[in-house]
Each structure stands twice: as structure tokens, then as C-alpha cells.
Protein backbone atom coordinates (compact mmCIF):
# COMPACT_ATOMS: atom_id res chain seq x y z
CA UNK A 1 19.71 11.69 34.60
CA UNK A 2 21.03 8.99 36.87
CA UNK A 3 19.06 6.29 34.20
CA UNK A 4 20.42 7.88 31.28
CA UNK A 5 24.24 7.73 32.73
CA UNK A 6 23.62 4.28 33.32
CA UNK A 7 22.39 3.30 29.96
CA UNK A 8 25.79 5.60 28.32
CA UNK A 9 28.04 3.18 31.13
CA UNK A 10 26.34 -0.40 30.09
CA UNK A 11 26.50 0.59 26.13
CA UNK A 12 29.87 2.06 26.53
CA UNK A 13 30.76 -1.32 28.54
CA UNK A 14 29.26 -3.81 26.09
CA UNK A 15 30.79 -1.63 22.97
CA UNK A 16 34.14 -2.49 24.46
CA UNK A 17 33.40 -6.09 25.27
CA UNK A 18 32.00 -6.73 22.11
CA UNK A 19 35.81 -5.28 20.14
CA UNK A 20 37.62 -6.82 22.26
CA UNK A 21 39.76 -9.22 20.28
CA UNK A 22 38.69 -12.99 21.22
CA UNK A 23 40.61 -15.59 22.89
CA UNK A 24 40.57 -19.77 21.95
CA UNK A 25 40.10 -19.98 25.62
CA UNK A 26 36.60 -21.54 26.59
CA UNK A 27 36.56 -19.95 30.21
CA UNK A 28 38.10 -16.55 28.66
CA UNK A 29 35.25 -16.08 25.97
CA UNK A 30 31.84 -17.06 28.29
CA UNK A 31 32.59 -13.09 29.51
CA UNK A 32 31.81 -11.51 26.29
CA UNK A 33 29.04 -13.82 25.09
CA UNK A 34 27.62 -13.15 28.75
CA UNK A 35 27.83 -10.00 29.85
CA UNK A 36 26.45 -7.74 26.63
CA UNK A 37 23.37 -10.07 26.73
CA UNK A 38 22.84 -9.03 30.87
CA UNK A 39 23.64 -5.54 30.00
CA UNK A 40 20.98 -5.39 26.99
CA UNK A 41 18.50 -6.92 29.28
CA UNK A 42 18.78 -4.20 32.40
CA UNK A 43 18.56 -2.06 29.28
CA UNK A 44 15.18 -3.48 28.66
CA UNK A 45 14.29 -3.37 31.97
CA UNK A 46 15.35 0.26 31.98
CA UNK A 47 13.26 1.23 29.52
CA UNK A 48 10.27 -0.49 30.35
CA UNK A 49 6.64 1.70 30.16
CA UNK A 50 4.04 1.22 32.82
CA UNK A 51 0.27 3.41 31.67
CA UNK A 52 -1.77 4.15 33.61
CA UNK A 53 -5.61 3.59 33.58
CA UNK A 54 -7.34 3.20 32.02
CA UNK A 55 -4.55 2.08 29.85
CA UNK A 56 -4.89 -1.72 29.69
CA UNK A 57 -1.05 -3.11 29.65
CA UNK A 58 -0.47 -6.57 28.37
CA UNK A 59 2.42 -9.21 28.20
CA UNK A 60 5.04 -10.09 25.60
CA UNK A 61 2.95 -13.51 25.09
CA UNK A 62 0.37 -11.68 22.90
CA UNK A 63 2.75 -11.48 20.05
CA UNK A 64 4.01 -15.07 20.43
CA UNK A 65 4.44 -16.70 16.48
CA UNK A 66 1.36 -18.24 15.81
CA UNK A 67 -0.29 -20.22 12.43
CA UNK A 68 0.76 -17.06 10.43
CA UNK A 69 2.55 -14.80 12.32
CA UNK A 70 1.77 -13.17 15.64
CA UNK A 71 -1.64 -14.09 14.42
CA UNK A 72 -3.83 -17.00 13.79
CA UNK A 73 -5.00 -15.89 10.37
CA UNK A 74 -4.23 -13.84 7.94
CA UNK A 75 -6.14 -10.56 7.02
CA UNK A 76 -9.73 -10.62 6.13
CA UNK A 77 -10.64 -10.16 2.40
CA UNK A 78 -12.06 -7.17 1.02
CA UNK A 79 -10.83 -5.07 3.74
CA UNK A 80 -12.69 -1.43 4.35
CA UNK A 81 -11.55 1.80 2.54
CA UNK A 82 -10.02 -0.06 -0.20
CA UNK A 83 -7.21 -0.74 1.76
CA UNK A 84 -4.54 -2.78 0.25
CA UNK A 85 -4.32 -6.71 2.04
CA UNK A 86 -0.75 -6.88 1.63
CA UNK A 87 0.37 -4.22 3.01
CA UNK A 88 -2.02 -4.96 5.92
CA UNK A 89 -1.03 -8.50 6.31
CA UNK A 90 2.16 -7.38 6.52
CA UNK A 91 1.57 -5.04 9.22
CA UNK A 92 -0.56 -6.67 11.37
CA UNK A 93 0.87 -9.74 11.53
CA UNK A 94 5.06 -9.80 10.38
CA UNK A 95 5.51 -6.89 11.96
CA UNK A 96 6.47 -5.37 15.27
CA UNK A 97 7.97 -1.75 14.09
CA UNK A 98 7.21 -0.23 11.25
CA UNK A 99 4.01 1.24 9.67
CA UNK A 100 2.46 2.22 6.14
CA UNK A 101 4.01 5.35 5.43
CA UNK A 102 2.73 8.98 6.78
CA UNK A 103 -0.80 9.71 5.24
CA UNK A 104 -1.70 6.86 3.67
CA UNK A 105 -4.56 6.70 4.98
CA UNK A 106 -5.75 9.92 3.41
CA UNK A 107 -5.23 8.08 0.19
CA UNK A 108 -7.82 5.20 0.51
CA UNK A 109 -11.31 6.24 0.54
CA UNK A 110 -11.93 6.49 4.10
CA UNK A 111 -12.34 10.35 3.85
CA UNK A 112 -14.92 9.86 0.89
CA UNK A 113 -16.60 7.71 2.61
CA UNK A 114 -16.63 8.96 6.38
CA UNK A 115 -18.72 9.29 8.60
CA UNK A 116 -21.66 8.62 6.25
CA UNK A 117 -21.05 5.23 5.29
CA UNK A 118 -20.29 3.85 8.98
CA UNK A 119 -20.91 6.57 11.47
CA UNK A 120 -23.74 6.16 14.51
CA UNK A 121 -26.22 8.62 14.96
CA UNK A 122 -23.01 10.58 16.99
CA UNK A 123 -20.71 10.06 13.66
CA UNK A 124 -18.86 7.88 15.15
CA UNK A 125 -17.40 4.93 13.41
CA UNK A 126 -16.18 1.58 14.86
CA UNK A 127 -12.81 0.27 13.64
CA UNK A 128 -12.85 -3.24 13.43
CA UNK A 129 -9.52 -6.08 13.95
CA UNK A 130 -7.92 -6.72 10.22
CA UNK A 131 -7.63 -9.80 11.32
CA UNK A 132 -10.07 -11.05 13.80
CA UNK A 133 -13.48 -8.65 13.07
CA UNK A 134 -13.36 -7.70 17.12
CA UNK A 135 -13.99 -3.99 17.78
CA UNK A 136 -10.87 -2.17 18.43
CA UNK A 137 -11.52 1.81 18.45
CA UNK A 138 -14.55 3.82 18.03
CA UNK A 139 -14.08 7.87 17.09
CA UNK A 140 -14.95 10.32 17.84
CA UNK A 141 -15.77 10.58 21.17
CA UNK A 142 -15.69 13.45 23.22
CA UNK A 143 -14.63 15.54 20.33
CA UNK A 144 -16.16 16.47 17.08
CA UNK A 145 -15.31 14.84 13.17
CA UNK A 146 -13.20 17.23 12.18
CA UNK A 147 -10.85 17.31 15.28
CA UNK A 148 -10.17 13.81 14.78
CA UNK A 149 -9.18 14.32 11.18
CA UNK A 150 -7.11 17.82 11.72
CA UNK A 151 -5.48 15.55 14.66
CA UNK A 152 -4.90 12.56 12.55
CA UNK A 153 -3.51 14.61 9.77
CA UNK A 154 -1.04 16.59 11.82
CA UNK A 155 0.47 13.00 12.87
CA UNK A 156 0.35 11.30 9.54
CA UNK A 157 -1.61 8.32 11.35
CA UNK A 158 -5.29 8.27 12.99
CA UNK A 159 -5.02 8.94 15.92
CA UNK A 160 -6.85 7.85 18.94
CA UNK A 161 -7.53 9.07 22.56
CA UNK A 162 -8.01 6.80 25.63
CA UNK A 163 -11.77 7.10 25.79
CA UNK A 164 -11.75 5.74 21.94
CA UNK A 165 -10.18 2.57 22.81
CA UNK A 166 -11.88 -0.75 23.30
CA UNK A 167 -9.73 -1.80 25.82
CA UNK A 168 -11.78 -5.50 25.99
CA UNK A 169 -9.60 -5.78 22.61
CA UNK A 170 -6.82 -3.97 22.67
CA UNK A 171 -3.35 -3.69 24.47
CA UNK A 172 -0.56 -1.73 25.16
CA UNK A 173 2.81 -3.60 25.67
CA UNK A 174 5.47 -1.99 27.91
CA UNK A 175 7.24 -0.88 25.06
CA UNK A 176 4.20 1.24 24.34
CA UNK A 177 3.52 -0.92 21.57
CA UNK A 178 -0.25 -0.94 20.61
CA UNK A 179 -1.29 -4.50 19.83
CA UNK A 180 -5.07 -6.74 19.69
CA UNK A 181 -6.00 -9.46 22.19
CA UNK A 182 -5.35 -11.88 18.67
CA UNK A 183 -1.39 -10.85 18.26
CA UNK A 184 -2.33 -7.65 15.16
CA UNK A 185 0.04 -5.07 15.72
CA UNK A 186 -1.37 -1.44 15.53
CA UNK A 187 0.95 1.11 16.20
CA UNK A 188 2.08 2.98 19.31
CA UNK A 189 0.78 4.79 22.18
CA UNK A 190 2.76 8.38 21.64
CA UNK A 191 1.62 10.21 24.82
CA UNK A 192 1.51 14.12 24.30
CA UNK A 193 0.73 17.15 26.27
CA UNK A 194 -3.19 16.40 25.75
CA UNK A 195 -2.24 12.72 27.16
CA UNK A 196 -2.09 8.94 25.32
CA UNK A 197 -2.56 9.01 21.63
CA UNK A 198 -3.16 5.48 20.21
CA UNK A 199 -1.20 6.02 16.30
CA UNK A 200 -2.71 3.27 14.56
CA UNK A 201 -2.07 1.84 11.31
CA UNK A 202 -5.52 2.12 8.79
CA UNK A 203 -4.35 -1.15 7.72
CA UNK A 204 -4.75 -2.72 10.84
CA UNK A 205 -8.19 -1.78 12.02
CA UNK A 206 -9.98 -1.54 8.54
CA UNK A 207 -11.66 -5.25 8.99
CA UNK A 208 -15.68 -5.81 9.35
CA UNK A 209 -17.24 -7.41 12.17
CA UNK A 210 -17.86 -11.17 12.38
């Protein structure tokens, strides 16, 4: 309660700072160029995540602009599932917030094809990096085919538990933004009653191993 009168105070405070007419006075106008920017950043602070293990968390730094985007390449050709390489190049790598919309995934062929094209002896299937090739999730583990579907339809996204994470690969940001080692965002860890569940973006984890 205390965190969320605070945040009401320093948006409140800003708000007025920021309509407050302006002055041609150098010394009078630092103030409210200042003093929302320090009040957005405690915000930040604030709000910061921390997950536990076997969560790996990782910095800000991952996502830096690189040769073409937050990543050093674009998305691989002829990505699995017949999943369209704009939309995923626009995902994983110019990206930070948004997704492909609820259920697309159920519209590729990744239910025709699953688990018998891919799936180990268990039926589970690896989901490789877009971008990069690297492992990223494997699923289902520790739960059967069709939980993992039922579960990924009821969200709209697949959805992933902890122990289905290649955390070698993958990180979560304090933000709880999922993310790769290689700057391809994913989605968002969206902890529930059961615990974290990774909602990941088809797009971004349709690539083939190199």
C-alpha cells in the first residue's frame, strides 16, 4: 500500500510540474526538466521484478541496438510452422512490447504438425532462437501434450513453465520481460497461481538449429 501511495504522490507531483506554465528563466526551468525525470526513475526502481530460481535474471545490456536491432541479424529464412518472417523480425528484434496477436499461433501449422514432426521419444519438441538457432524452450515436460496446448490456448500464447526453459539461452529482465542471450525478445514471464509462465511469441522461437 505504502508503494502504491508513493507512486499516486510522484505521478501526481510530476503531473503538476509538467503543467506548470514555463518561465524564460534558465535557473527557474532546470526544476521541471529535472525533477519528472528523478521521479520516473524511483518509479522504475519501484517497480523493478527480482525471480527467483531458477529464474535466470539478466541486465538491460542484452537489448542494447545492435547491426539490426536488439539483434545481430535478422530472422532466419524459412522459419518453422510457416510462420510469417516479418512479423517475426519485427518481433524479435524492433520490438520490446507488443506481440502477434492472441492465437496466432493456432493458425500456422504447428498443431498439424506437432509433436510428430519434431517431438523426442517423450513428445517433446525443442523451440529454437528466430534469430540465432540456440535452443530456447523444450515442452512438455513434466506434463503431458495436451496440457500444454489446453494451457497455451487458454492464454492466447504458448506458454511455458520454468522446468521448460533453457535458461543457458534465455533471460528474464526485471521488467519480467522474456528475452535470448542474442537481444530476441520473446514475451513475458506472467507468474500465476501454478507459478512463472514464460508467454512466448511463436514467432520468436520458430528458428532451426545451427
Amino acid at each position: 500500500m505504502r508503494t502504491l501511495v508513493l507512486a499516486a504522490f510522484l505521478l501526481g507531483t510530476s503531473s503538476s510540474l509538467q503543467l506548470a506554465p514555463r518561465t524564460t528563466g534558465c535557473a527557474a526551468s532546470r526544476p521541471s526538466r529535472r525533477l519528472p525525470a528523478l521521479q520516473f526513475g524511483l518509479l522504475n526502481e519501484m517497480f523493478k521484478k527480482s525471480f527467483g530460481p531458477p529464474v535466470v535474471m539478466g541486465e538491460e545490456e542484452i537489448m542494447r541496438p545492435k547491426a539490426h536491432g536488439t539483434s545481430e541479424t535478422p530472422v532466419q529464412e524459412g522459419l518453422r510452422w510457416s510462420c510469417d518472417r516479418d512479423t517475426a523480425d519485427r518481433i524479435c528484434n524492433f520490438n520490446r512490447h507488443y506481440a502477434e496477436y492472441s492465437g496466432y499461433w493456432e493458425s500456422t501449422d504447428f498443431l498439424k504438425q506437432e509433436p510428430a514432426d519434431s517431438g523426442d521419444a517423450q513428445g517433446a519438441i525443442t523451440f529454437f532462437d528466430s534469430n540465432s538457432g540456440k535452443p530456447l524452450f523444450k515442452a512438455p515436460i513434466g506434463r503431458s501434450w495436451e496440457q500444454f496446448v489446453a494451457e497455451s490456448k487458454s492464454h492466447g500464447w504458448p506458454s511455458f513453465r520454468d522446468e521448460e526453459v533453457d535458461w543457458e539461452n534465455v533471460r528474464i529482465l526485471s521488467d519480467g520481460e522474456a528475452v535470448s542471450v542474442d537481444g530476441t525478445h520473446l514475451g513475458h514471464n506472467l507468474p500465476d497461481r501454478s507459478g512463472n509462465r514464460y508467454c512466448i511469441n511463436l514467432v520468436s522461437i520458430a528458428g532451426s538449429p545451427v
